[in-house]
């Protein structure tokens, strides 16, 4: 397994210095935002994490290896290559043996982070049960990964294009705890309130670290969703985003867009129909998640030192 991992100089130095590391996905770079905002945002996310005392590790597939941490040139390559492969659990082996340039989804980033011994992962929003899944069976691999891989995922909830209620039911069935930050409501990416409740509210990094540590110490493997709402100043009204989403979903259905292509299509249409405001919201929420993720990584690091 180690033969497939390549650690950046910064991540390798963090390991030697016993500093906490925070994983970042790369699909947000290649498929979630347009160039050059994607690369600029990726660099800003990394700096937010550094500024709070942790070390960022953006993860991607390059030259037959899993790269844990990317250089500026590698970030630029990924952000400026429109046909970079979107890599989830099922795709990892294929991307590696065929030397594909691959951007890792939430599921694949969790796998790679766990392989590298990283416990905290920051993303925008998790995937989930798609609307109409009762006939399409379109359920994100992110949910199964959360059930099996012990990584804490800091996100702004599930993307509002999904069926939030069924997503939370799926997570509950598989024993994945959903923890909200600063509110009882479960956020829905562009909006702070999905109209559903999280399982638990833990507002501080220390509380979250205690919870995660207790869960894994008990042998309860699997991830934890740390649902951190988008800042109020950047949030979009729930009614507005729902109306736009319904229109985008209808267009996707008329065009026959399904599978991996559906989420990038919907996010792009939402950006167009909101006159770019959704992109600004996306950038704001993932930066906010980076702050919470860095604090959590530090709290877990200090907790580990106290309990050794």
Short mmCIF file of C-alpha atoms in Angstrom, two decimals, residues 146-147 170-177 215 221 223:
data_model
loop_
_atom_site.label_atom_id
_atom_site.label_comp_id
_atom_site.label_asym_id
_atom_site.label_seq_id
_atom_site.Cartn_x
_atom_site.Cartn_y
_atom_site.Cartn_z
CA UNK A 146 -18.67 7.31 5.87
CA UNK A 147 -20.02 4.04 7.25
CA UNK A 170 -29.22 6.43 5.24
CA UNK A 171 -26.51 7.75 7.55
CA UNK A 172 -28.59 6.83 10.62
CA UNK A 173 -29.12 3.28 9.33
CA UNK A 174 -25.37 2.84 8.93
CA UNK A 175 -24.53 4.31 12.32
CA UNK A 176 -22.82 7.46 11.05
CA UNK A 177 -23.22 10.28 13.61
CA UNK A 215 -16.29 6.70 19.25
CA UNK A 221 -15.29 2.36 13.17
CA UNK A 223 -16.65 8.37 9.87
#
